[in-house]
CSV table of C-alpha atoms in Angstrom, one decimal:
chain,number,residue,atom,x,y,z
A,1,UNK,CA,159.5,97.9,202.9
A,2,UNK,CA,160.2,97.6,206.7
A,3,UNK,CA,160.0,94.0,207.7
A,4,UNK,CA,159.9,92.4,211.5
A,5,UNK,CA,160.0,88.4,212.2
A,6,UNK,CA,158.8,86.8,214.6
A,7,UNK,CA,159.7,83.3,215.3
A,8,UNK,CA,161.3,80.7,217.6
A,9,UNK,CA,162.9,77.5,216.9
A,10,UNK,CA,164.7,76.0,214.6
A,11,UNK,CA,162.0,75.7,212.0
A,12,UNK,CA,161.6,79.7,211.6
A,13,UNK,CA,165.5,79.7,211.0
A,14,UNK,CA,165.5,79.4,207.1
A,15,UNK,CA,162.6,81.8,206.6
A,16,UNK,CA,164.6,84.3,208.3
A,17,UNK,CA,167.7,83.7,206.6
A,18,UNK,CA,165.7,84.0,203.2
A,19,UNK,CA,164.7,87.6,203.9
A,20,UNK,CA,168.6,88.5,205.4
A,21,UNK,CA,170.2,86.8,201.8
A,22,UNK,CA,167.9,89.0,199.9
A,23,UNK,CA,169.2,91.6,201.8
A,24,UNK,CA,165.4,92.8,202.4
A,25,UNK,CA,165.2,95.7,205.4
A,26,UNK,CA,164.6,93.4,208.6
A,27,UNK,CA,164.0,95.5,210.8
A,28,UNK,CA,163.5,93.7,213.8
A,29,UNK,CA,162.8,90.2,215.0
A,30,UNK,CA,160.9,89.3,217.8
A,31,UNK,CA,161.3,85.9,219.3
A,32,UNK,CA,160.3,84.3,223.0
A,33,UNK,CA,162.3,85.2,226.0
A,34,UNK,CA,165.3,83.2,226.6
A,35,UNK,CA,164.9,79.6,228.7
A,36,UNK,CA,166.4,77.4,231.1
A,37,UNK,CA,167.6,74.3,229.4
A,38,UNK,CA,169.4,71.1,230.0
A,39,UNK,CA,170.0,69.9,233.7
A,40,UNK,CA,171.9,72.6,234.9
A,41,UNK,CA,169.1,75.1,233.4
A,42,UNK,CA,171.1,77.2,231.9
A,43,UNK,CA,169.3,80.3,230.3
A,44,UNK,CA,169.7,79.5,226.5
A,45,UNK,CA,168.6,82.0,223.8
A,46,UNK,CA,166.2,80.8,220.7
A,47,UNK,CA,167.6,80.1,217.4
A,48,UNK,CA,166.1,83.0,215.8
A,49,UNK,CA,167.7,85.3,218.4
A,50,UNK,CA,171.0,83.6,217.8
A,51,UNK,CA,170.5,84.1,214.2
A,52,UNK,CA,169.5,88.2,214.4
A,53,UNK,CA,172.1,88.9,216.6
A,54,UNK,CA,174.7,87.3,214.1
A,55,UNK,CA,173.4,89.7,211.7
A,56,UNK,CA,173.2,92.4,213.9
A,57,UNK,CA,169.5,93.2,213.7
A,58,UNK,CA,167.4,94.1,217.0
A,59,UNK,CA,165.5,91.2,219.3
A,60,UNK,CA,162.9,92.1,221.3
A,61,UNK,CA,162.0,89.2,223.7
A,62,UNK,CA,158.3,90.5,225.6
A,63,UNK,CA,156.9,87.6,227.8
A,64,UNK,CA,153.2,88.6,226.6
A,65,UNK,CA,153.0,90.2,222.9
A,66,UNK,CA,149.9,91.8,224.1
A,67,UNK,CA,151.2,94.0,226.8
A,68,UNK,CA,151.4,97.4,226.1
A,69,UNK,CA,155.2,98.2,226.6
A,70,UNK,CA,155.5,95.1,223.8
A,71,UNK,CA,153.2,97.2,221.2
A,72,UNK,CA,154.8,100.0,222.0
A,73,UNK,CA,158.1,99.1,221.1
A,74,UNK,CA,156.6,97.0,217.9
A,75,UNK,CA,155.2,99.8,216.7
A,76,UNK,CA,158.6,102.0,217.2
A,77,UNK,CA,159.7,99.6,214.4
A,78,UNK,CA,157.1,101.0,212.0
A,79,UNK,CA,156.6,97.6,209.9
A,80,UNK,CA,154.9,97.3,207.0
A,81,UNK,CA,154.9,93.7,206.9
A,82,UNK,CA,155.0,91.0,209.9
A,83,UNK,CA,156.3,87.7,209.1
A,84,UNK,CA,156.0,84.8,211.3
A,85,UNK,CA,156.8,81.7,211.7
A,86,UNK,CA,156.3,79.2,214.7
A,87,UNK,CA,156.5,82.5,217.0
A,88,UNK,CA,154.5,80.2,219.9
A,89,UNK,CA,152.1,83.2,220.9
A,90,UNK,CA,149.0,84.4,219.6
A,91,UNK,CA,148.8,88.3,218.2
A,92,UNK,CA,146.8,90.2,219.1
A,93,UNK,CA,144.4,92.8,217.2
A,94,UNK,CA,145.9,95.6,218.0
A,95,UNK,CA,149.3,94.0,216.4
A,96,UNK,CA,147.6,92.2,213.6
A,97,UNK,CA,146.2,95.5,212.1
A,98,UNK,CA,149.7,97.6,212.5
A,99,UNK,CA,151.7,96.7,209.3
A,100,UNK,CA,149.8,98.4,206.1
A,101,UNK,CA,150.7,94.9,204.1
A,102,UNK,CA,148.7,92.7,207.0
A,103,UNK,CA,150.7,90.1,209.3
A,104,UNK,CA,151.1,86.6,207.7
A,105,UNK,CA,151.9,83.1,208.9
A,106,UNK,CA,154.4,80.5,207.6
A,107,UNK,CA,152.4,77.1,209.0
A,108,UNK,CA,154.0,73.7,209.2
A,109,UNK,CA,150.3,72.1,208.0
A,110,UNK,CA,148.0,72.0,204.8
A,111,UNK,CA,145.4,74.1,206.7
A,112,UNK,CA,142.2,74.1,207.4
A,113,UNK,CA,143.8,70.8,209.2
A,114,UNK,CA,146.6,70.9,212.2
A,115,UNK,CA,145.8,74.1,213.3
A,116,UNK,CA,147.4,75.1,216.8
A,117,UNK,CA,151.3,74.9,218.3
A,118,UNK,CA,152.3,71.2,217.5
A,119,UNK,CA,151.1,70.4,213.9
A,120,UNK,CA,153.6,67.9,212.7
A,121,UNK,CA,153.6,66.1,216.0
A,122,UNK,CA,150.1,65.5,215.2
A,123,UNK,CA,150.3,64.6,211.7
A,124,UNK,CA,152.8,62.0,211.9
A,125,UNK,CA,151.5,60.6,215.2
A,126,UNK,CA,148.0,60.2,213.1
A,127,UNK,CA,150.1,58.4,210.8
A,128,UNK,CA,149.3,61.1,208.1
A,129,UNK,CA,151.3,60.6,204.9
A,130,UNK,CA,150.9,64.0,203.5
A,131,UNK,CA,151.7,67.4,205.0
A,132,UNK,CA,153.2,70.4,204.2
A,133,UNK,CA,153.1,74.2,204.7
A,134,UNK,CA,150.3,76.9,204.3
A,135,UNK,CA,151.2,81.1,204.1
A,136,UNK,CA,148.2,83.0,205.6
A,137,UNK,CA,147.2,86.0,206.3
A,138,UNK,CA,147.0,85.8,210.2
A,139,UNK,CA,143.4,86.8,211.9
A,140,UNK,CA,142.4,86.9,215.5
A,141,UNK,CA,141.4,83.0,215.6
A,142,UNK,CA,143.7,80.2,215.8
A,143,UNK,CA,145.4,79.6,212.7
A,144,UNK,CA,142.2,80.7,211.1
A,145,UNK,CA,142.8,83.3,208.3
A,146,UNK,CA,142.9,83.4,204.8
A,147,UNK,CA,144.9,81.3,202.9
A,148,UNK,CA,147.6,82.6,200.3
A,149,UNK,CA,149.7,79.5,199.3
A,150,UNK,CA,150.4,75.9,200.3
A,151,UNK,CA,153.4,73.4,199.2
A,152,UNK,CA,152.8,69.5,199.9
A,153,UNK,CA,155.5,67.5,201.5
A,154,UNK,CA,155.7,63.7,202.2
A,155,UNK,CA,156.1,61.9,205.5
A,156,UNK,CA,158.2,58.8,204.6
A,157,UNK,CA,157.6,55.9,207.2
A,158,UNK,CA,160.9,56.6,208.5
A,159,UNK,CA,160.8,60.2,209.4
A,160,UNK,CA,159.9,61.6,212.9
A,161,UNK,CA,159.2,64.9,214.3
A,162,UNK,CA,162.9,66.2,214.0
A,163,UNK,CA,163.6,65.0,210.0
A,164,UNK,CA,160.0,67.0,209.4
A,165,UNK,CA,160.8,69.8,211.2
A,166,UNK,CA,163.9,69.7,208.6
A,167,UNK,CA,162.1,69.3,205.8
A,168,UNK,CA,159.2,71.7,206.2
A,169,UNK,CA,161.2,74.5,207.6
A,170,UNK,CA,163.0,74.1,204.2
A,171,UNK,CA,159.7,74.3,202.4
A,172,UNK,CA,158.6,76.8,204.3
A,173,UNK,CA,161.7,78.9,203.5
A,174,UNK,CA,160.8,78.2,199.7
A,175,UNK,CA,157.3,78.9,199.8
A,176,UNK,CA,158.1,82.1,201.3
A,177,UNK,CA,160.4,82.8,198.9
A,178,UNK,CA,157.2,81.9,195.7
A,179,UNK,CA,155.3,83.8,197.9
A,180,UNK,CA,156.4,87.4,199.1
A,181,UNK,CA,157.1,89.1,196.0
A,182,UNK,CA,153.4,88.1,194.5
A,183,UNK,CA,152.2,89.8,197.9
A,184,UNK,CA,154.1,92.9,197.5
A,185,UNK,CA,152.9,93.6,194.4
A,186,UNK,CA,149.6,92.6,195.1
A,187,UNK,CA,149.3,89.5,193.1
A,188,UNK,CA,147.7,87.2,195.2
A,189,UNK,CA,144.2,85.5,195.6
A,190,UNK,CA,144.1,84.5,199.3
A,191,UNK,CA,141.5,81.7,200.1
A,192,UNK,CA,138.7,81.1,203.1
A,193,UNK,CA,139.6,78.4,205.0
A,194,UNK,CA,136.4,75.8,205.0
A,195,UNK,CA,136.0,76.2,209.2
A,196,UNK,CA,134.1,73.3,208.9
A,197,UNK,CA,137.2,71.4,207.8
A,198,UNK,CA,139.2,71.9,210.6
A,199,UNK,CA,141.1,70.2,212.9
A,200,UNK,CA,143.7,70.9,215.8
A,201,UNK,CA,147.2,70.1,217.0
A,202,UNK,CA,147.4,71.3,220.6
A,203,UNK,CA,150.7,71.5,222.3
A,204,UNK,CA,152.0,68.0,223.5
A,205,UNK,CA,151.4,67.8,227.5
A,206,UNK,CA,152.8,65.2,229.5
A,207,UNK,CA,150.3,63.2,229.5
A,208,UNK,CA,150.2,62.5,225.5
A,209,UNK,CA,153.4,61.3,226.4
A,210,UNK,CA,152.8,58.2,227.6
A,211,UNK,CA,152.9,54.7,225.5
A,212,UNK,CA,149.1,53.2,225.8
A,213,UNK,CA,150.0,49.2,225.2
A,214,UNK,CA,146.5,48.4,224.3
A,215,UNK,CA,146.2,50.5,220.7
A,216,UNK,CA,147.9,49.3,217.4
A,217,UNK,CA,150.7,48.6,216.8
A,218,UNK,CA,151.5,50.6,213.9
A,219,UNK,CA,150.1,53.6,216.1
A,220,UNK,CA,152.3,53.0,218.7
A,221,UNK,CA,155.2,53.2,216.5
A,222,UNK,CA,153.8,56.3,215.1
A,223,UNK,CA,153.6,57.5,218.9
A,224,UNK,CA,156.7,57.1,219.5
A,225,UNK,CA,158.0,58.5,216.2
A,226,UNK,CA,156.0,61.4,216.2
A,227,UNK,CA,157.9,62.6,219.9
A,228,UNK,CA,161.5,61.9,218.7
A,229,UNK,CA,163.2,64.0,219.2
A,230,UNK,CA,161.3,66.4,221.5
A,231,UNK,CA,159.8,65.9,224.0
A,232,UNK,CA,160.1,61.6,223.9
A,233,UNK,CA,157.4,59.1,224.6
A,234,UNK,CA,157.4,57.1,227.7
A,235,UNK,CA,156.2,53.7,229.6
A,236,UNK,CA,156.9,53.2,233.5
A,237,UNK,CA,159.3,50.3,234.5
A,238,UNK,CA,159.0,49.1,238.0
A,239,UNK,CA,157.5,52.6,238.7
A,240,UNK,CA,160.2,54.7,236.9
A,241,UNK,CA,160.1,56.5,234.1
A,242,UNK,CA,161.3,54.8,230.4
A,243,UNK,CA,161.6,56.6,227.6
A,244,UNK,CA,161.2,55.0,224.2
A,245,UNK,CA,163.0,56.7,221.6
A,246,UNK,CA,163.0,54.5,218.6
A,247,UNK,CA,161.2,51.4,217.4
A,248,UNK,CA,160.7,49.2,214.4
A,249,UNK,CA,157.8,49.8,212.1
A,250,UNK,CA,155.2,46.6,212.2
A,251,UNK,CA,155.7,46.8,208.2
A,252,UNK,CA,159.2,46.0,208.4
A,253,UNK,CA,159.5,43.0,210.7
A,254,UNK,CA,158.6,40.3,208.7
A,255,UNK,CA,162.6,38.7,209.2
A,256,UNK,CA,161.7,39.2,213.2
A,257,UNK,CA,160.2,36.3,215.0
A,258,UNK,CA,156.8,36.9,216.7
A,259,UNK,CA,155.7,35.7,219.2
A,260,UNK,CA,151.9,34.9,218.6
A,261,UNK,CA,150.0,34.1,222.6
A,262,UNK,CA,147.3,35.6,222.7
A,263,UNK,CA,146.6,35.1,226.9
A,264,UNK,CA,149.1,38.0,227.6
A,265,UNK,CA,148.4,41.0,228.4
A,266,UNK,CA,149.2,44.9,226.2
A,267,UNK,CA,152.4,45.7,227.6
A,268,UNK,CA,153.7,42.5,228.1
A,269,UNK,CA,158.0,41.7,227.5
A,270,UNK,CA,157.8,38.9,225.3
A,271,UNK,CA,161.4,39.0,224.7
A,272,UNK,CA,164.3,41.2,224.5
A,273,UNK,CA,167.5,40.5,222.5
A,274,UNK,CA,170.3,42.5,221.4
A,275,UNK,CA,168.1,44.1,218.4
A,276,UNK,CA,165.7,45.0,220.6
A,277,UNK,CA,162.6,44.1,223.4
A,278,UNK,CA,159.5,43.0,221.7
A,279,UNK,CA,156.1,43.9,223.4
A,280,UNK,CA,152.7,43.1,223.5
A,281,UNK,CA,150.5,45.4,222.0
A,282,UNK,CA,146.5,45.3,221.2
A,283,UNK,CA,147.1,43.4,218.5
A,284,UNK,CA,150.7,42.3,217.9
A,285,UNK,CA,154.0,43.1,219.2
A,286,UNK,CA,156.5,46.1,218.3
A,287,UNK,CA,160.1,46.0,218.8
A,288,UNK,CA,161.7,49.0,221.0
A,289,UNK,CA,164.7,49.3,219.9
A,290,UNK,CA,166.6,52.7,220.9
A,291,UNK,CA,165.6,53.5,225.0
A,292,UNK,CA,166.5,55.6,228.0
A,293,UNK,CA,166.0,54.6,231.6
A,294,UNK,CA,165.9,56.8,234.5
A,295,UNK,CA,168.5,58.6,235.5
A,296,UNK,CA,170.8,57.2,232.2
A,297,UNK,CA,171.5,58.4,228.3
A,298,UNK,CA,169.2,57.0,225.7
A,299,UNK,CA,171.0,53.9,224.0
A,300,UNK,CA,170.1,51.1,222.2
A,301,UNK,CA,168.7,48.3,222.9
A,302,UNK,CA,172.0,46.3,221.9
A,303,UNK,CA,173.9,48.5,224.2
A,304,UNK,CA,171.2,48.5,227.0
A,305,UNK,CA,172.1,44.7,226.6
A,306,UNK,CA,175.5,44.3,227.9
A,307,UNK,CA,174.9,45.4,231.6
A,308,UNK,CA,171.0,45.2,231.8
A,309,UNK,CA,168.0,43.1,231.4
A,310,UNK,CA,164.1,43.2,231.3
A,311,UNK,CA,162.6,39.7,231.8
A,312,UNK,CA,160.1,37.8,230.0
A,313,UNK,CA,157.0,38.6,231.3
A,314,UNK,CA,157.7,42.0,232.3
A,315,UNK,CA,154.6,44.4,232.5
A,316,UNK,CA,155.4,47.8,231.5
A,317,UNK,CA,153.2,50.5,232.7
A,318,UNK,CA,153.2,50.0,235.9
């Protein structure tokens, strides 16, 4: 059985190591084009790359799958199976009916919900408690086709986006590992997705970025968890730019004084001390405690102590 991968980050690492420890005939592996990173914007290539090469196996890299020199060289590959996993484009037909075992999908989600590019962002930002990861067969619609298996794992109130990613790549890996022989052999009962069921997990723009003072605060802290570590959510401070990387969960701050006024505004500094700056929100106050101001590392809050200070009475956002 000739197999190609397709994936990108991190989370697709462990599926693709599965496949290369059972010594099962990868192919190729097809994985987004290389990308400036960091401030000197260095081109940097994807974890799945890194990993083929180290195994020797062939990378293609198109820009668009759907161009014809991309199929072309896909179908040079002859595959009976395509395997993805967080790839970050959509297939196209012409791809999707080429392997004679179908094309399937390892999804960080319990579909028919979080369908789309950023599904634990979403799901721990909803302050979901629940998620996990679904193999389907992969159909022209997003994240729409058939369902072949599904393994539940918990978000803990103190994981973010990077400890999930972790955890269901893992499961992923292991799922895919229950899974593959039963669809080689043709032992499998896929399952419709109820469309009706559905919901979606667009990719985070910069605009989901930002804090908004007025909500909860237990969804603020679920904001700000669910963008750590990637891409980080944000206030403004005297105009600039403030990233908030870490804060305490609401639960969890019964030994923290609070300050209870109820004439100040969402947003407001109530205080900040060396375990961290407590803020109005729309009903409460949440402690920031790990930040990063413009132009400086992200630190926290006790460090950002020692040679800084943000007033009582402070308005962030703004």
């Amino acid at each position: 059985m000739r197999i190609v991968f397709m994936g990108t980050p991190d989370f697709a690492v462990p599926s693709l190591q599965y496949l290369l420890e059972e010594k099962l005939n990868v192919v190729g592996v097809v994985t987004q084009p290389d990308r400036p990173k960091g401030r000197k914007k260095i081109f940097t290539p994807t974890p799945v790359k890194v990993e083929a090469l180290n195994h020797h196996i062939p990378v293609l890299q198109p820009e668009k799958m759907k161009a014809p020199e991309a199929i072309q060289l896909l179908k040079q590959l002859q595959p009976d199976l395509i395997i993805t996993a967080a790839f970050g484009q959509i297939l196209p037909k012409e791809v999707l009916e080429l392997p004679r075992l179908g094309c399937i999908n390892v999804h960080a989600s319990l579909l028919p919900k979080y369908r789309g590019g950023a599904p634990i962002h979403h799901a721990i930002k909803n302050g979901e408690t629940i998620t996990g990861v679904t193999i389907m067969y992969m159909a022209e619609g997003l994240d729409t086709g058939d369902m072949i298996s599904k393994i539940e794992v918990p978000i803990l109130e103190n994981d973010n986006t990077g400890t999930m990613f972790g955890k269901l790549s893992i499961a992923g890996a292991e799922l895919l590992k229950e899974t593959l022989p039963k669809l080689v052999q043709g032992n499998i009962q896929p399952v419709a997705q109820n469309h009706e069921e559905a919901t979606f997990a667009s990719n985070i723009k910069r605009e989901d970025e930002l804090i908004n003072w007025k909500k909860s605060s237990k969804d603020i802290f679920n904001h700000i968890r669910a963008l750590n570590p990637f891409p980080g959510s944000y206030t403004l401070w005297n105009g600039k730019v403030l990233k908030v990387w870490e804060s305490l969960n609401p639960s969890d701050i019964y030994s923290k004084p609070v300050n209870h006024k109820d004439d100040i505004s969402p947003g407001t500094v109530i205080q900040m001390t060396t375990d961290g700056i407590e803020v109005r929100t729309g009903n409460g106050t949440i402690w920031l405690t790990q930040i990063q101001p413009a132009g400086k590392k992200r630190m926290d809050v006790g460090q950002f102590s020692k040679g800084s200070a943000i007033p009582e009475g402070t308005q962030f956002g703004r």
